[in-house]
GROMACS .gro file of N, CA and C in nm:
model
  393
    1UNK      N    1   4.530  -2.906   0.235
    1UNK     CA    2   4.406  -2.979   0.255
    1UNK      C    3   4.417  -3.061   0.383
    2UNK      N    4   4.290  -3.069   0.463
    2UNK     CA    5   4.351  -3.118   0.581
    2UNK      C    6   4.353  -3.308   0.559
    3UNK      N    7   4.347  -3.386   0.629
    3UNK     CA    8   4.421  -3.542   0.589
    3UNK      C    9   4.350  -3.596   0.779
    4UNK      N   10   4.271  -3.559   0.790
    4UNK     CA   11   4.206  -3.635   0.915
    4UNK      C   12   4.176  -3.763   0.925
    5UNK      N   13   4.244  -3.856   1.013
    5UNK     CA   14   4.177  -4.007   1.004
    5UNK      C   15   4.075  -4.032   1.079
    6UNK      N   16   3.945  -4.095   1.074
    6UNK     CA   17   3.794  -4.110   1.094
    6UNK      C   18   3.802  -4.255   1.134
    7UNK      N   19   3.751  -4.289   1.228
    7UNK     CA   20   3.702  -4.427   1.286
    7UNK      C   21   3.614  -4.474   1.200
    8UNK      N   22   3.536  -4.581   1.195
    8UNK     CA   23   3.406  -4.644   1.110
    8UNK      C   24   3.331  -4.565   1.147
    9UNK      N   25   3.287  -4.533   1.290
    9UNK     CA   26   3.174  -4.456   1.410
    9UNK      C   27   3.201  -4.321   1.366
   10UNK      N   28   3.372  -4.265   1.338
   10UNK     CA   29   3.338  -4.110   1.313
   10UNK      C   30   3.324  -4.078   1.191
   11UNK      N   31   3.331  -4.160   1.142
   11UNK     CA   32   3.339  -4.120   0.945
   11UNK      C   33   3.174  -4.161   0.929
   12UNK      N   34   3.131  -4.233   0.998
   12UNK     CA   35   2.966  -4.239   0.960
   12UNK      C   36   2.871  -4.093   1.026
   13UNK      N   37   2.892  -4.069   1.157
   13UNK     CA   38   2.910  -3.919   1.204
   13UNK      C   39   2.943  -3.843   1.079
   14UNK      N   40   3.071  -3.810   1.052
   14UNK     CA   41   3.065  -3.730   1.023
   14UNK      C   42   2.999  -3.685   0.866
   15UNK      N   43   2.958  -3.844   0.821
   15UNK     CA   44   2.880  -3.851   0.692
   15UNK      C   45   2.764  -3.777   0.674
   16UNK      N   46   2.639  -3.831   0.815
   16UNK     CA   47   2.558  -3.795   0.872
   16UNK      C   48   2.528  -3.682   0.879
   17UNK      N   49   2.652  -3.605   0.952
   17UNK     CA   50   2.613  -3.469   0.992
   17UNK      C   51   2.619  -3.386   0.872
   18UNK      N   52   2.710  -3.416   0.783
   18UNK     CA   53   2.738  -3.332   0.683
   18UNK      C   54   2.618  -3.339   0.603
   19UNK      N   55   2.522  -3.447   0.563
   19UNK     CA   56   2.442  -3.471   0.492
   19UNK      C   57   2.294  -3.366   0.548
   20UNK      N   58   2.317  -3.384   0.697
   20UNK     CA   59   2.183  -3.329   0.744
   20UNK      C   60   2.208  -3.185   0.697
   21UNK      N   61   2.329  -3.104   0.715
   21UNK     CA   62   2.346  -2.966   0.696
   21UNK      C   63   2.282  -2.942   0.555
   22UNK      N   64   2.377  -3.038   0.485
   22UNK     CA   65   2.332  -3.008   0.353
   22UNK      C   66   2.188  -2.977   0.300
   23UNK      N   67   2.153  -3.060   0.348
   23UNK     CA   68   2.024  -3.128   0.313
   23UNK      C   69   1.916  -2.962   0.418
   24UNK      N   70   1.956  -2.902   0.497
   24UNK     CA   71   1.896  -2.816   0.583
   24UNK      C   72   1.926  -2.683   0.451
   25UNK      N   73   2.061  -2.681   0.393
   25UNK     CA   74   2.108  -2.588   0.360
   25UNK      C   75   1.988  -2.565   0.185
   26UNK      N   76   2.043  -2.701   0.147
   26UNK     CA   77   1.928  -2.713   0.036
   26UNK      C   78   1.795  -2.682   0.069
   27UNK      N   79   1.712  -2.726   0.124
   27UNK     CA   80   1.577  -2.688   0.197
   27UNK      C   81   1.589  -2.533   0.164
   28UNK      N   82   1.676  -2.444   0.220
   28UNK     CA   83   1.666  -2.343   0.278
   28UNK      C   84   1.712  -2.233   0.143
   29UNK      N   85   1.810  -2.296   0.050
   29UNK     CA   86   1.850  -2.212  -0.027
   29UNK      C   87   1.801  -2.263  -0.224
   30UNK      N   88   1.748  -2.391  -0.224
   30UNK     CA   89   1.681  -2.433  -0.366
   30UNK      C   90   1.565  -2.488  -0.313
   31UNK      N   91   1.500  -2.494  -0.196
   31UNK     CA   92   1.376  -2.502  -0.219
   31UNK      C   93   1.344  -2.657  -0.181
   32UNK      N   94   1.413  -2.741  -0.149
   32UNK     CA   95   1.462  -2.884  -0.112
   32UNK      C   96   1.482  -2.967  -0.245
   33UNK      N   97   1.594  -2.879  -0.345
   33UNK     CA   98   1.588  -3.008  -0.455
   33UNK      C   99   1.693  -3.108  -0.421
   34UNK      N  100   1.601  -3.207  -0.492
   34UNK     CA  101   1.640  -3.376  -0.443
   34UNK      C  102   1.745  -3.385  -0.597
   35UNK      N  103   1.774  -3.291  -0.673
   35UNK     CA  104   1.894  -3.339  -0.737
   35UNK      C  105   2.010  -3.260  -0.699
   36UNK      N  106   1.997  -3.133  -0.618
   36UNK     CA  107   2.085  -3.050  -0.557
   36UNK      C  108   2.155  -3.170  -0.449
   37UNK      N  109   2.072  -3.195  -0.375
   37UNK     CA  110   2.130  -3.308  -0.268
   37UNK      C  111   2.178  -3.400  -0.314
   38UNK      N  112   2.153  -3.454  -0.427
   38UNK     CA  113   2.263  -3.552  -0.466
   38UNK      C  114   2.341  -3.519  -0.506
   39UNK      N  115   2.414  -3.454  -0.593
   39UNK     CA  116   2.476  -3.372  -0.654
   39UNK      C  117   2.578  -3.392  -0.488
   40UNK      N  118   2.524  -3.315  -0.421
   40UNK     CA  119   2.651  -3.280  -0.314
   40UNK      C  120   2.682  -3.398  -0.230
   41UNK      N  121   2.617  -3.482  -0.269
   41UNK     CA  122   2.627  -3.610  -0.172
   41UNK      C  123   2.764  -3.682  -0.211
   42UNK      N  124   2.783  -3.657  -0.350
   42UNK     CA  125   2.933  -3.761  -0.416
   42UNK      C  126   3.025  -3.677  -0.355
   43UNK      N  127   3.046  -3.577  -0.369
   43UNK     CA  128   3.168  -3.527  -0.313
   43UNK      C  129   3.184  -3.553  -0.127
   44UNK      N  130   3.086  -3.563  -0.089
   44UNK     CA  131   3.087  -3.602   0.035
   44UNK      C  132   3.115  -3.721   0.092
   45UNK      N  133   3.055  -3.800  -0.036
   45UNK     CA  134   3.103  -3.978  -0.014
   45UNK      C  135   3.224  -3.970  -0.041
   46UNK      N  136   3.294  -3.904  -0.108
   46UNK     CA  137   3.445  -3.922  -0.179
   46UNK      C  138   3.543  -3.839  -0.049
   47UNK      N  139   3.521  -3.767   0.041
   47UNK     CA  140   3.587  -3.711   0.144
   47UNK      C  141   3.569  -3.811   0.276
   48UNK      N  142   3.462  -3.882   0.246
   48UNK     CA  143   3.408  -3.984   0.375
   48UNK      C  144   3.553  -4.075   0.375
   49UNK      N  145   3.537  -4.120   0.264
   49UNK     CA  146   3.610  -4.252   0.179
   49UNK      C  147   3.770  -4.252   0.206
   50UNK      N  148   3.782  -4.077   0.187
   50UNK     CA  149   3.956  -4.053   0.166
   50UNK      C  150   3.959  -4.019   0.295
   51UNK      N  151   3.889  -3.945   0.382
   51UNK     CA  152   3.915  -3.973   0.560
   51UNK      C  153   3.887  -4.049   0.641
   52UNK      N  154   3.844  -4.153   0.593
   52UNK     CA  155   3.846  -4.273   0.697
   52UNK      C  156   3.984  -4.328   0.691
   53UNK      N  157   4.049  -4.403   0.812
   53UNK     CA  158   4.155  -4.478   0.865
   53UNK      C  159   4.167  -4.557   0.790
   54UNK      N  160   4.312  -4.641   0.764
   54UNK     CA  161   4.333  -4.777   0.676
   54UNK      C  162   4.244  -4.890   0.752
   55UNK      N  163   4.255  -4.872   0.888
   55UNK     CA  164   4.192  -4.995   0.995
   55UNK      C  165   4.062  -5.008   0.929
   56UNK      N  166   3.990  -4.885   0.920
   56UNK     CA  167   3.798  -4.897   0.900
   56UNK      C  168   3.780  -4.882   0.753
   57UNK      N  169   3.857  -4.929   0.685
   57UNK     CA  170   3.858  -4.856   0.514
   57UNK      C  171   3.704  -4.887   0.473
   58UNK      N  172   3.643  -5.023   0.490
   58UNK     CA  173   3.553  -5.122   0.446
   58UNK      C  174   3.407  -5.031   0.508
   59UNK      N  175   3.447  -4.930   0.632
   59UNK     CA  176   3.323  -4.900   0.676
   59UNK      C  177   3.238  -4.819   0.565
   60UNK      N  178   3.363  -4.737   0.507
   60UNK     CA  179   3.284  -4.615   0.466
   60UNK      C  180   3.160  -4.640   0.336
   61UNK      N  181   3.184  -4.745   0.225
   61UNK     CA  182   3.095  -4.772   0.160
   61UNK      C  183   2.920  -4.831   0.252
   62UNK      N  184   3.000  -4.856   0.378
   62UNK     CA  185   2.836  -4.913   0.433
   62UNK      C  186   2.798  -4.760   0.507
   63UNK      N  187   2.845  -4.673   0.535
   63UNK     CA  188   2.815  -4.560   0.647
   63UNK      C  189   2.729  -4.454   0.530
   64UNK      N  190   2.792  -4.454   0.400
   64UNK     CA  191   2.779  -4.362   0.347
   64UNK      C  192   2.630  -4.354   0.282
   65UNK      N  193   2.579  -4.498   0.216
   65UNK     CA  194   2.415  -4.472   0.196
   65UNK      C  195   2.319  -4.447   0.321
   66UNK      N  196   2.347  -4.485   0.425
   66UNK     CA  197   2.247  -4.439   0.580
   66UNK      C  198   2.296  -4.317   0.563
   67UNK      N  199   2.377  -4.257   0.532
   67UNK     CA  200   2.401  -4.068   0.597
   67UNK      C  201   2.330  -4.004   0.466
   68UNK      N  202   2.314  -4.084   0.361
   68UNK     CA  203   2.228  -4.029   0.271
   68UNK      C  204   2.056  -4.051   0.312
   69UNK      N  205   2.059  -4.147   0.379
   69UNK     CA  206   1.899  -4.199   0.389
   69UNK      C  207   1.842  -4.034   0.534
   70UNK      N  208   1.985  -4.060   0.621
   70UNK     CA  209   1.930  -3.986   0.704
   70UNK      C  210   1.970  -3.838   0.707
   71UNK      N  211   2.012  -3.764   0.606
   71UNK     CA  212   2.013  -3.609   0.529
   71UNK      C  213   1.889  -3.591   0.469
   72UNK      N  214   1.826  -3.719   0.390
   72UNK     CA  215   1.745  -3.690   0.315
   72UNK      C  216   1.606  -3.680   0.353
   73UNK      N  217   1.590  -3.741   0.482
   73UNK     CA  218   1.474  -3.650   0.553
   73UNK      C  219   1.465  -3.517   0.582
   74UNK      N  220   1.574  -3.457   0.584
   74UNK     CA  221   1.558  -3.278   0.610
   74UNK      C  222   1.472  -3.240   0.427
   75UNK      N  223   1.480  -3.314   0.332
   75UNK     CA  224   1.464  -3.257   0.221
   75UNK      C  225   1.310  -3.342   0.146
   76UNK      N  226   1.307  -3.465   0.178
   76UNK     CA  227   1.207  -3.515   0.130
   76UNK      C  228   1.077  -3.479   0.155
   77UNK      N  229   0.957  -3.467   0.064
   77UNK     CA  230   0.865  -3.409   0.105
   77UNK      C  231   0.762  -3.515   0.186
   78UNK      N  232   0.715  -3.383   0.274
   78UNK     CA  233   0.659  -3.489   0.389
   78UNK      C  234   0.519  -3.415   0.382
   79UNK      N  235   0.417  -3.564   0.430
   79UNK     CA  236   0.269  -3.547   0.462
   79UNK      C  237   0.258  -3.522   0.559
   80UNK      N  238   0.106  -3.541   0.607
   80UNK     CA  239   0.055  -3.562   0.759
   80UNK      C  240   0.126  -3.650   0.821
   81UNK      N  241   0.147  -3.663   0.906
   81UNK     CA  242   0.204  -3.720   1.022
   81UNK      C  243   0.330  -3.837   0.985
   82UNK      N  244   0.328  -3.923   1.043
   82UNK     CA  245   0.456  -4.029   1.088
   82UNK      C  246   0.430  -4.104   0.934
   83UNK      N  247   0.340  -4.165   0.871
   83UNK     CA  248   0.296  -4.242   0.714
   83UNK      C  249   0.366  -4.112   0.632
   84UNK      N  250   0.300  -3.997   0.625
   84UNK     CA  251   0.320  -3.907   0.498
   84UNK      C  252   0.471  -3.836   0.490
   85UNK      N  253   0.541  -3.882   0.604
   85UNK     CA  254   0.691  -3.873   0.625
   85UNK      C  255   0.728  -3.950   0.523
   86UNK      N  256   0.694  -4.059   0.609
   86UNK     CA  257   0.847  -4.191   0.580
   86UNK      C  258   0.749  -4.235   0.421
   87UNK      N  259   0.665  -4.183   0.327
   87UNK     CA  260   0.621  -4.201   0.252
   87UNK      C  261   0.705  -4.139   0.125
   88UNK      N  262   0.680  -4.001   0.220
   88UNK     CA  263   0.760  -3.876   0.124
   88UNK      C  264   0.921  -3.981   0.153
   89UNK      N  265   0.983  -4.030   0.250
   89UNK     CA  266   1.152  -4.066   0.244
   89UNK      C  267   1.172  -4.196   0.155
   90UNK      N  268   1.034  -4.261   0.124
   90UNK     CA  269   1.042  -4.370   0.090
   90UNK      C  270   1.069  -4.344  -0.095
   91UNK      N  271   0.964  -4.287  -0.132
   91UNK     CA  272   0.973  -4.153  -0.251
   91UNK      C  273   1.102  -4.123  -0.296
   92UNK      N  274   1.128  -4.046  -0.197
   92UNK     CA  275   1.239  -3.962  -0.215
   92UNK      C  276   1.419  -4.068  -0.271
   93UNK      N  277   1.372  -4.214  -0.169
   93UNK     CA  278   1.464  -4.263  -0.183
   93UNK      C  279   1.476  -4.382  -0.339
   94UNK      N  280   1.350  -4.392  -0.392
   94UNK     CA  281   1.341  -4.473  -0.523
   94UNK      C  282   1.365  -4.329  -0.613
   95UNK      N  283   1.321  -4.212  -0.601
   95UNK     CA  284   1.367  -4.172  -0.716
   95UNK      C  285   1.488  -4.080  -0.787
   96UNK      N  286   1.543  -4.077  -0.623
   96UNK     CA  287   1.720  -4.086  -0.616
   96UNK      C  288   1.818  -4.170  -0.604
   97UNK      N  289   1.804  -4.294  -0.639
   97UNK     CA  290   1.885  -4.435  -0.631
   97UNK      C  291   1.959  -4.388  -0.725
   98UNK      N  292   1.982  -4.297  -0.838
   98UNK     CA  293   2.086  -4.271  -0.900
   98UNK      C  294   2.220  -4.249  -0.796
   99UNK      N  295   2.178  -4.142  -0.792
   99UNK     CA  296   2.287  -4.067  -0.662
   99UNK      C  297   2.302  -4.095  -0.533
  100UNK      N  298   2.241  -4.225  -0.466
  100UNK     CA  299   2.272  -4.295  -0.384
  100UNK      C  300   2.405  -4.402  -0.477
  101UNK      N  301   2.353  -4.498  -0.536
  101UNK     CA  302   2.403  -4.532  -0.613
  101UNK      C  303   2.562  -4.467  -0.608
  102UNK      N  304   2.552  -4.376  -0.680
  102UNK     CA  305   2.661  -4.326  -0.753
  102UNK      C  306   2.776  -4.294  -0.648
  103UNK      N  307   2.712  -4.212  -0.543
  103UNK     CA  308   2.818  -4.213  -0.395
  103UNK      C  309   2.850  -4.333  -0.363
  104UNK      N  310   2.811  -4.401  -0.385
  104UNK     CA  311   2.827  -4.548  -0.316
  104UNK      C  312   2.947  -4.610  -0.386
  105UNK      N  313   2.905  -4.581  -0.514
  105UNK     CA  314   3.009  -4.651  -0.630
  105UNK      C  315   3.159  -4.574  -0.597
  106UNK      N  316   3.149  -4.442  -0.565
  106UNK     CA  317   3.248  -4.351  -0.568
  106UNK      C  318   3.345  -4.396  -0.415
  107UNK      N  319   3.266  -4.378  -0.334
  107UNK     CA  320   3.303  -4.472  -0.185
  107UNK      C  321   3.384  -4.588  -0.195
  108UNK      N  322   3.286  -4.630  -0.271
  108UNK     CA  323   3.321  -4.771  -0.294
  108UNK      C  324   3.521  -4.826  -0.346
  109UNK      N  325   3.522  -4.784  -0.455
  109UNK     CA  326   3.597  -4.736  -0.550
  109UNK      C  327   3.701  -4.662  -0.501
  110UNK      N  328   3.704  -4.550  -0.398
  110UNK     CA  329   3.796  -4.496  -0.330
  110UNK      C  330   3.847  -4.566  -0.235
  111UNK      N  331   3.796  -4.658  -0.168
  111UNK     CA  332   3.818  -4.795  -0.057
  111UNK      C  333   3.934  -4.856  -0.086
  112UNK      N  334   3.863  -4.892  -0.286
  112UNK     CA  335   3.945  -5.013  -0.309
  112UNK      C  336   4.055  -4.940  -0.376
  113UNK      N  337   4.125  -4.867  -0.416
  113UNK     CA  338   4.219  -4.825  -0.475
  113UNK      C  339   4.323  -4.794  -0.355
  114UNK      N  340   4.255  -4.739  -0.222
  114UNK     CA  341   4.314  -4.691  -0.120
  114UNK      C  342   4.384  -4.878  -0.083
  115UNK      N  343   4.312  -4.948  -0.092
  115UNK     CA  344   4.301  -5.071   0.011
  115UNK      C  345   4.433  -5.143  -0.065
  116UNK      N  346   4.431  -5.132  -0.218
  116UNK     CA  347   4.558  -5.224  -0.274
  116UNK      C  348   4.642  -5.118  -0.271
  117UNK      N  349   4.667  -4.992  -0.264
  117UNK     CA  350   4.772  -4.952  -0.233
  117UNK      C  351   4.856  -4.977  -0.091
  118UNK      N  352   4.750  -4.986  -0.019
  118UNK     CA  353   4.816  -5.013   0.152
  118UNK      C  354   4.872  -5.198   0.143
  119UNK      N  355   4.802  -5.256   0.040
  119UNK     CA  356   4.867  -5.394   0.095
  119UNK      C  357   4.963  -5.374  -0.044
  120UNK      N  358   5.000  -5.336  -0.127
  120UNK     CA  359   5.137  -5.303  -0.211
  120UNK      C  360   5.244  -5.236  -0.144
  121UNK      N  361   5.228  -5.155  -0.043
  121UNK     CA  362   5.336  -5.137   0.073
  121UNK      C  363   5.344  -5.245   0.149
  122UNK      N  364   5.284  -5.266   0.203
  122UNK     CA  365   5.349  -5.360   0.308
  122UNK      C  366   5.377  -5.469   0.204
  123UNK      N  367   5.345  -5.543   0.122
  123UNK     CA  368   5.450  -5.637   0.028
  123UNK      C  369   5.573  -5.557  -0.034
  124UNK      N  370   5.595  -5.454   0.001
  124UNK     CA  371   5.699  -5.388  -0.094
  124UNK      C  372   5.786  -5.416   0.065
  125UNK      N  373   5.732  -5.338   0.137
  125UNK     CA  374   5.811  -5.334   0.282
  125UNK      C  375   5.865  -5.507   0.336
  126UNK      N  376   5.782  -5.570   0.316
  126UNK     CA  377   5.787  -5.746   0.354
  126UNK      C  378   5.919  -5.786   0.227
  127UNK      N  379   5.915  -5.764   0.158
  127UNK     CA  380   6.020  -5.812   0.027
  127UNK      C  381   6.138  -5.710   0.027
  128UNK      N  382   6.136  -5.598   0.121
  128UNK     CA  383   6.237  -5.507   0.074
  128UNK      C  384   6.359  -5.599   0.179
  129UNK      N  385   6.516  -5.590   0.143
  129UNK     CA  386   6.593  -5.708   0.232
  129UNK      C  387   6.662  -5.660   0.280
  130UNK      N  388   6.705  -5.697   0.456
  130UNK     CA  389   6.721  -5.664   0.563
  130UNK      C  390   6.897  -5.652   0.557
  131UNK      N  391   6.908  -5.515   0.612
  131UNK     CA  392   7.072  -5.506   0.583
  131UNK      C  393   7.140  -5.477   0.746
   0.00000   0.00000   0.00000
């Protein structure tokens, strides 16, 4: 499995991009369902989470609901013009707060397990005694 480390800037990238595909791919292959896209969104938050850097750990829970907000325009249904867009994204985004939500929690959650393991090394390393 590959083990890539992600900046705050590339792990939100690469949140982003992955979301828009998705979200193009759904459109294209269920028709734009908005529970298909969530559905694929956790596993995506959970790869965001485990490839971001120890430095940016904290980014990925904030990167990861915008790469959902901005995938989910390829899928949300849209009106006439610039209103019947961001109407349909506005929509789209109250009646998927589950699975925003839930990536978030998962993000979230992967941060912090990652985050006390990295400061349980270095107290293991700080206490281990110098020979």
């Amino acid at each position: 499995m590959p083990n890539p480390r992600l900046t705050g800037l590339g792990s939100g990238l690469f949140c982003a991009a992955v979301m828009v595909v998705l979200g193009f791919l759904d459109e294209l292959l269920f028709g734009a369902s908005l529970t298909v896209y969530g559905v694929l969104f956790v596993p995506v938050s959970l790869l965001t989470a485990l490839w971001v850097r120890r430095g940016d750990l904290l980014t990925a829970p904030v990167v990861v609901p915008i790469a959902f907000a901005v995938g989910l325009v390829t899928v949300a249904e849209s009106g006439d013009g610039l209103g019947g867009r961001l109407m349909g994204l506005v929509t789209a985004l109250a009646t998927e707060a589950g699975w925003l939500y839930g990536g978030t929690l998962v993000a979230g959650s992967t941060v912090i397990v990652r985050r006390i393991r990295l400061m349980r090394r270095r107290a293991a390393t700080r206490n281990r005694p110098q020979v």
